[in-house]
PDB file of C-alpha atoms in Angstrom:
ATOM      1  CA  MET A1350     -24.159  43.029 -24.562  1.00 65.00           C
ATOM      2  CA  THR A1351     -22.041  43.037 -21.413  1.00 76.00           C
ATOM      3  CA  THR A1352     -18.344  42.340 -21.162  1.00 79.00           C
ATOM      4  CA  ASP A1353     -16.879  39.702 -18.851  1.00 79.00           C
ATOM      5  CA  ALA A1354     -14.184  41.158 -16.573  1.00 77.00           C
ATOM      6  CA  ALA A1355     -12.650  37.723 -15.948  1.00 82.00           C
ATOM      7  CA  ALA A1356     -12.326  36.813 -19.623  1.00 89.00           C
ATOM      8  CA  PRO A1357      -9.611  38.265 -21.860  1.00 94.00           C
ATOM      9  CA  TRP A1358     -10.351  40.798 -24.586  1.00 97.00           C
ATOM     10  CA  LEU A1359      -9.895  39.611 -28.151  1.00 98.00           C
ATOM     11  CA  ILE A1360      -8.517  42.487 -30.247  1.00 98.00           C
ATOM     12  CA  VAL A1361      -8.821  41.663 -33.930  1.00 98.00           C
ATOM     13  CA  GLY A1362      -7.060  43.628 -36.638  1.00 98.00           C
ATOM     14  CA  LEU A1363      -8.872  43.211 -39.945  1.00 98.00           C
ATOM     15  CA  GLY A1364      -6.768  42.951 -43.079  1.00 97.00           C
ATOM     16  CA  ASN A1365      -5.472  40.657 -45.803  1.00 97.00           C
ATOM     17  CA  PRO A1366      -2.455  38.375 -45.277  1.00 96.00           C
ATOM     18  CA  GLY A1367       0.742  38.584 -47.316  1.00 95.00           C
ATOM     19  CA  PRO A1368       3.314  41.257 -48.139  1.00 95.00           C
ATOM     20  CA  GLY A1369       1.427  42.477 -51.228  1.00 95.00           C
ATOM     21  CA  TYR A1370      -1.368  43.839 -49.011  1.00 97.00           C
ATOM     22  CA  ALA A1371       0.725  45.065 -46.061  1.00 96.00           C
ATOM     23  CA  GLY A1372       0.608  48.808 -46.824  1.00 96.00           C
ATOM     24  CA  ASN A1373      -2.990  48.895 -48.131  1.00 97.00           C
ATOM     25  CA  ARG A1374      -5.618  51.155 -46.565  1.00 97.00           C
ATOM     26  CA  HIS A1375      -7.695  47.995 -45.977  1.00 97.00           C
ATOM     27  CA  ASN A1376      -4.891  46.670 -43.740  1.00 98.00           C
ATOM     28  CA  VAL A1377      -4.836  49.471 -41.186  1.00 98.00           C
ATOM     29  CA  GLY A1378      -6.364  47.045 -38.652  1.00 98.00           C
ATOM     30  CA  PHE A1379      -3.258  44.857 -38.960  1.00 98.00           C
ATOM     31  CA  MET A1380      -1.058  47.951 -38.518  1.00 98.00           C
ATOM     32  CA  VAL A1381      -2.757  48.914 -35.243  1.00 98.00           C
ATOM     33  CA  VAL A1382      -2.598  45.373 -33.844  1.00 98.00           C
ATOM     34  CA  ASP A1383       1.080  45.086 -34.892  1.00 98.00           C
ATOM     35  CA  LEU A1384       1.820  48.231 -32.878  1.00 98.00           C
ATOM     36  CA  LEU A1385      -0.034  46.833 -29.848  1.00 97.00           C
ATOM     37  CA  ALA A1386       2.097  43.674 -30.180  1.00 97.00           C
ATOM     38  CA  GLU A1387       5.251  45.839 -30.162  1.00 96.00           C
ATOM     39  CA  ARG A1388       4.048  47.554 -27.000  1.00 95.00           C
ATOM     40  CA  ILE A1389       3.351  44.212 -25.311  1.00 94.00           C
ATOM     41  CA  GLY A1390       6.760  42.975 -26.433  1.00 92.00           C
ATOM     42  CA  GLY A1391       5.867  39.681 -28.077  1.00 90.00           C
ATOM     43  CA  SER A1392       5.536  38.128 -31.498  1.00 93.00           C
ATOM     44  CA  PHE A1393       2.574  36.558 -33.250  1.00 96.00           C
ATOM     45  CA  LYS A1394       2.284  32.789 -33.482  1.00 96.00           C
ATOM     46  CA  ARG A1395      -0.043  30.668 -35.548  1.00 94.00           C
ATOM     47  CA  ALA A1396      -3.181  29.827 -33.552  1.00 90.00           C
ATOM     48  CA  GLN A1397      -3.773  26.111 -32.931  1.00 83.00           C
ATOM     49  CA  LYS A1398      -7.550  26.295 -33.254  1.00 82.00           C
ATOM     50  CA  ALA A1399      -8.096  29.025 -35.845  1.00 91.00           C
ATOM     51  CA  GLN A1400      -6.765  30.356 -39.139  1.00 94.00           C
ATOM     52  CA  ALA A1401      -5.142  33.339 -37.440  1.00 96.00           C
ATOM     53  CA  GLN A1402      -1.953  34.647 -35.880  1.00 97.00           C
ATOM     54  CA  VAL A1403      -2.278  35.438 -32.174  1.00 97.00           C
ATOM     55  CA  LEU A1404      -0.337  36.979 -29.313  1.00 97.00           C
ATOM     56  CA  GLU A1405      -1.427  36.813 -25.675  1.00 96.00           C
ATOM     57  CA  GLY A1406      -0.403  39.504 -23.218  1.00 95.00           C
ATOM     58  CA  ARG A1407      -1.589  42.293 -20.937  1.00 94.00           C
ATOM     59  CA  ILE A1408      -2.586  45.907 -21.595  1.00 90.00           C
ATOM     60  CA  GLY A1409      -2.636  48.747 -19.087  1.00 79.00           C
ATOM     61  CA  ALA A1410      -0.634  49.712 -16.030  1.00 75.00           C
ATOM     62  CA  PRO A1411       0.881  46.742 -14.155  1.00 78.00           C
ATOM     63  CA  GLY A1412      -1.289  45.453 -11.329  1.00 77.00           C
ATOM     64  CA  PRO A1413      -5.044  44.925 -10.959  1.00 75.00           C
ATOM     65  CA  ALA A1414      -5.849  47.543 -13.626  1.00 73.00           C
ATOM     66  CA  SER A1415      -4.107  45.575 -16.384  1.00 86.00           C
ATOM     67  CA  ARG A1416      -6.253  43.444 -18.671  1.00 91.00           C
ATOM     68  CA  ARG A1417      -5.554  40.142 -20.387  1.00 94.00           C
ATOM     69  CA  VAL A1418      -5.734  40.466 -24.153  1.00 97.00           C
ATOM     70  CA  VAL A1419      -5.390  38.251 -27.175  1.00 97.00           C
ATOM     71  CA  LEU A1420      -4.265  40.127 -30.276  1.00 98.00           C
ATOM     72  CA  ALA A1421      -5.323  38.432 -33.490  1.00 98.00           C
ATOM     73  CA  LYS A1422      -4.815  38.791 -37.228  1.00 98.00           C
ATOM     74  CA  PRO A1423      -7.099  36.482 -39.255  1.00 97.00           C
ATOM     75  CA  MET A1424      -5.167  34.830 -42.084  1.00 96.00           C
ATOM     76  CA  SER A1425      -8.291  34.016 -44.097  1.00 94.00           C
ATOM     77  CA  TYR A1426      -8.571  37.201 -46.186  1.00 92.00           C
ATOM     78  CA  MET A1427     -10.852  40.053 -45.189  1.00 95.00           C
ATOM     79  CA  ASN A1428     -14.172  38.714 -46.468  1.00 95.00           C
ATOM     80  CA  LEU A1429     -13.781  35.435 -44.506  1.00 97.00           C
ATOM     81  CA  SER A1430     -12.703  36.953 -41.161  1.00 97.00           C
ATOM     82  CA  GLY A1431     -15.761  35.664 -39.284  1.00 97.00           C
ATOM     83  CA  GLY A1432     -14.629  32.017 -39.194  1.00 97.00           C
ATOM     84  CA  PRO A1433     -11.249  32.567 -37.493  1.00 97.00           C
ATOM     85  CA  VAL A1434     -12.647  35.173 -35.076  1.00 97.00           C
ATOM     86  CA  THR A1435     -15.552  32.937 -34.008  1.00 97.00           C
ATOM     87  CA  ALA A1436     -13.121  30.033 -33.492  1.00 97.00           C
ATOM     88  CA  LEU A1437     -10.940  32.228 -31.259  1.00 97.00           C
ATOM     89  CA  ARG A1438     -13.967  33.528 -29.332  1.00 96.00           C
ATOM     90  CA  ASP A1439     -15.056  29.947 -28.622  1.00 96.00           C
ATOM     91  CA  PHE A1440     -11.543  28.750 -27.760  1.00 95.00           C
ATOM     92  CA  TYR A1441     -11.042  31.553 -25.200  1.00 95.00           C
ATOM     93  CA  LYS A1442     -14.676  31.261 -23.996  1.00 95.00           C
ATOM     94  CA  LEU A1443     -15.478  34.943 -24.133  1.00 95.00           C
ATOM     95  CA  PRO A1444     -18.645  36.903 -24.819  1.00 96.00           C
ATOM     96  CA  THR A1445     -18.913  38.674 -28.156  1.00 96.00           C
ATOM     97  CA  ALA A1446     -18.827  42.034 -26.297  1.00 96.00           C
ATOM     98  CA  ASN A1447     -15.197  41.238 -25.292  1.00 97.00           C
ATOM     99  CA  ILE A1448     -14.155  41.458 -28.958  1.00 98.00           C
ATOM    100  CA  VAL A1449     -12.782  44.629 -30.581  1.00 98.00           C
ATOM    101  CA  ALA A1450     -12.559  44.733 -34.384  1.00 98.00           C
ATOM    102  CA  VAL A1451     -10.080  47.349 -35.657  1.00 98.00           C
ATOM    103  CA  HIS A1452     -10.897  48.277 -39.256  1.00 98.00           C
ATOM    104  CA  ASP A1453     -10.725  50.892 -41.997  1.00 97.00           C
ATOM    105  CA  GLU A1454     -13.779  53.110 -42.489  1.00 97.00           C
ATOM    106  CA  LEU A1455     -14.621  54.932 -45.748  1.00 96.00           C
ATOM    107  CA  ASP A1456     -17.283  57.243 -44.356  1.00 93.00           C
ATOM    108  CA  ILE A1457     -15.090  59.217 -41.975  1.00 96.00           C
ATOM    109  CA  ASP A1458     -12.140  61.458 -42.770  1.00 97.00           C
ATOM    110  CA  TYR A1459      -8.615  60.116 -42.884  1.00 97.00           C
ATOM    111  CA  GLY A1460      -7.177  59.610 -39.400  1.00 97.00           C
ATOM    112  CA  THR A1461     -10.479  60.195 -37.569  1.00 98.00           C
ATOM    113  CA  LEU A1462     -11.308  57.510 -34.995  1.00 98.00           C
ATOM    114  CA  ARG A1463     -14.671  56.246 -33.789  1.00 98.00           C
ATOM    115  CA  LEU A1464     -15.129  53.685 -31.014  1.00 98.00           C
ATOM    116  CA  LYS A1465     -18.519  52.010 -30.738  1.00 97.00           C
ATOM    117  CA  LEU A1466     -20.352  48.862 -29.678  1.00 97.00           C
ATOM    118  CA  GLY A1467     -22.557  47.097 -32.211  1.00 97.00           C
ATOM    119  CA  GLY A1468     -24.009  48.589 -35.378  1.00 94.00           C
ATOM    120  CA  GLY A1469     -24.154  47.768 -39.067  1.00 93.00           C
ATOM    121  CA  ASP A1470     -21.354  46.739 -41.428  1.00 93.00           C
ATOM    122  CA  ASN A1471     -21.622  49.778 -43.753  1.00 90.00           C
ATOM    123  CA  GLY A1472     -20.626  47.598 -46.719  1.00 91.00           C
ATOM    124  CA  HIS A1473     -17.334  46.531 -45.098  1.00 95.00           C
ATOM    125  CA  ASN A1474     -16.675  42.906 -46.075  1.00 95.00           C
ATOM    126  CA  GLY A1475     -14.710  42.095 -42.924  1.00 96.00           C
ATOM    127  CA  LEU A1476     -17.498  43.362 -40.651  1.00 97.00           C
ATOM    128  CA  LYS A1477     -20.089  41.629 -42.824  1.00 97.00           C
ATOM    129  CA  SER A1478     -18.300  38.323 -42.247  1.00 97.00           C
ATOM    130  CA  LEU A1479     -17.936  38.910 -38.482  1.00 97.00           C
ATOM    131  CA  THR A1480     -21.581  39.903 -38.059  1.00 97.00           C
ATOM    132  CA  LYS A1481     -22.808  36.942 -40.111  1.00 97.00           C
ATOM    133  CA  ALA A1482     -20.746  34.583 -37.941  1.00 97.00           C
ATOM    134  CA  MET A1483     -21.541  35.946 -34.477  1.00 96.00           C
ATOM    135  CA  GLY A1484     -24.017  38.832 -34.592  1.00 96.00           C
ATOM    136  CA  PRO A1485     -23.293  42.581 -34.377  1.00 96.00           C
ATOM    137  CA  ASP A1486     -22.643  42.951 -30.638  1.00 96.00           C
ATOM    138  CA  TYR A1487     -18.859  43.430 -30.702  1.00 97.00           C
ATOM    139  CA  HIS A1488     -16.844  46.600 -30.233  1.00 98.00           C
ATOM    140  CA  ARG A1489     -15.328  48.389 -33.209  1.00 98.00           C
ATOM    141  CA  LEU A1490     -12.553  50.882 -33.617  1.00 98.00           C
ATOM    142  CA  ARG A1491     -13.233  52.580 -36.941  1.00 98.00           C
ATOM    143  CA  PHE A1492     -10.158  54.170 -38.508  1.00 98.00           C
ATOM    144  CA  GLY A1493     -11.138  56.772 -41.096  1.00 98.00           C
ATOM    145  CA  ILE A1494      -9.577  56.457 -44.549  1.00 97.00           C
ATOM    146  CA  GLY A1495     -11.937  58.868 -46.377  1.00 96.00           C
ATOM    147  CA  ARG A1496     -13.662  58.329 -49.712  1.00 94.00           C
ATOM    148  CA  PRO A1497     -11.922  57.488 -53.007  1.00 94.00           C
ATOM    149  CA  PRO A1498     -11.050  60.492 -55.177  1.00 91.00           C
ATOM    150  CA  GLY A1499     -12.934  61.162 -58.409  1.00 91.00           C
ATOM    151  CA  ARG A1500     -14.413  58.064 -59.972  1.00 92.00           C
ATOM    152  CA  MET A1501     -12.028  55.545 -58.421  1.00 93.00           C
ATOM    153  CA  GLN A1502     -13.816  52.337 -57.397  1.00 95.00           C
ATOM    154  CA  VAL A1503     -14.004  51.642 -53.649  1.00 93.00           C
ATOM    155  CA  ALA A1504     -12.343  48.228 -54.087  1.00 92.00           C
ATOM    156  CA  ASP A1505      -9.379  49.807 -55.891  1.00 95.00           C
ATOM    157  CA  PHE A1506      -9.067  52.548 -53.269  1.00 97.00           C
ATOM    158  CA  VAL A1507      -9.015  50.273 -50.203  1.00 96.00           C
ATOM    159  CA  LEU A1508      -6.533  47.875 -51.841  1.00 96.00           C
ATOM    160  CA  LYS A1509      -4.062  50.691 -52.616  1.00 97.00           C
ATOM    161  CA  ASP A1510      -1.319  51.782 -50.244  1.00 97.00           C
ATOM    162  CA  PHE A1511      -1.724  55.026 -48.328  1.00 97.00           C
ATOM    163  CA  SER A1512      -0.545  57.997 -50.395  1.00 96.00           C
ATOM    164  CA  SER A1513       2.801  59.647 -49.644  1.00 96.00           C
ATOM    165  CA  ALA A1514       0.945  62.605 -48.077  1.00 96.00           C
ATOM    166  CA  GLU A1515      -1.114  60.239 -45.882  1.00 97.00           C
ATOM    167  CA  ARG A1516       1.982  58.266 -44.855  1.00 96.00           C
ATOM    168  CA  LYS A1517       3.466  61.404 -43.259  1.00 97.00           C
ATOM    169  CA  GLU A1518       0.770  61.211 -40.577  1.00 97.00           C
ATOM    170  CA  LEU A1519       0.050  57.482 -40.621  1.00 98.00           C
ATOM    171  CA  ASP A1520       2.338  56.534 -37.723  1.00 97.00           C
ATOM    172  CA  TYR A1521       0.728  59.197 -35.537  1.00 98.00           C
ATOM    173  CA  PHE A1522      -2.804  58.031 -36.358  1.00 98.00           C
ATOM    174  CA  VAL A1523      -1.949  54.331 -35.881  1.00 98.00           C
ATOM    175  CA  ASP A1524      -0.363  55.200 -32.521  1.00 98.00           C
ATOM    176  CA  ARG A1525      -3.497  57.091 -31.491  1.00 98.00           C
ATOM    177  CA  ALA A1526      -5.708  54.180 -32.582  1.00 98.00           C
ATOM    178  CA  ALA A1527      -3.628  51.785 -30.452  1.00 98.00           C
ATOM    179  CA  ASP A1528      -4.055  54.192 -27.515  1.00 97.00           C
ATOM    180  CA  GLY A1529      -7.809  54.146 -28.166  1.00 98.00           C
ATOM    181  CA  VAL A1530      -7.922  50.342 -27.997  1.00 97.00           C
ATOM    182  CA  GLU A1531      -5.927  50.363 -24.746  1.00 96.00           C
ATOM    183  CA  SER A1532      -8.301  52.962 -23.284  1.00 95.00           C
ATOM    184  CA  LEU A1533     -11.363  50.921 -24.290  1.00 96.00           C
ATOM    185  CA  VAL A1534     -10.006  47.768 -22.673  1.00 95.00           C
ATOM    186  CA  SER A1535      -8.681  49.469 -19.516  1.00 92.00           C
ATOM    187  CA  GLU A1536     -11.236  52.222 -18.881  1.00 91.00           C
ATOM    188  CA  GLY A1537     -14.411  51.218 -20.721  1.00 93.00           C
ATOM    189  CA  LEU A1538     -16.212  52.438 -23.821  1.00 96.00           C
ATOM    190  CA  GLU A1539     -17.547  55.779 -22.572  1.00 96.00           C
ATOM    191  CA  ARG A1540     -14.194  57.083 -21.359  1.00 96.00           C
ATOM    192  CA  ALA A1541     -12.471  55.860 -24.510  1.00 96.00           C
ATOM    193  CA  GLN A1542     -15.114  57.519 -26.697  1.00 97.00           C
ATOM    194  CA  SER A1543     -14.805  60.860 -24.909  1.00 97.00           C
ATOM    195  CA  ALA A1544     -11.012  60.792 -25.273  1.00 97.00           C
ATOM    196  CA  TYR A1545     -10.623  59.412 -28.808  1.00 97.00           C
ATOM    197  CA  ASN A1546     -13.815  59.922 -30.837  1.00 95.00           C
ATOM    198  CA  SER A1547     -13.083  63.011 -32.882  1.00 77.00           C
TER     199      SER A1547
END
């Protein structure tokens, strides 16, 4: 489960394609990767070898500390994310440990972040698909969205937009999540965890 310093990092935002899903809690992975794309200063293009949109660039301070990254948004719908991500991994010839999946997480409070390597899927269909396709040994940035209120079904909750109260802080939390990804790629998991795991 070691990373390859010479290979790029593949940073995958998990979500569903199309404007109808754009503001959903389930699409927070796309939101974080979109912000990273803004920071890099490029725009996504359709990948030649995978059902995904990609952007290649660098993260970190200019010079030897900067890292090559490929930002990716699978266009296959959440529960089929594994196919496009595996195709990108193989195309860029990188170990699974050089992949970061950015995703929503029900079991932690809204806005709380957790960075980790490996683990289970916790019922998340995007992670289930990734793990089935390539095993569990990839990095994750878990973005807390909390549990559904009352008796609302989980599927309904994750496919709803953030509430107006949540949206007041959403930009801040997405910004912090993007910082967490940059820290992971530039400084390693332990330093990123100590700075961003809350």
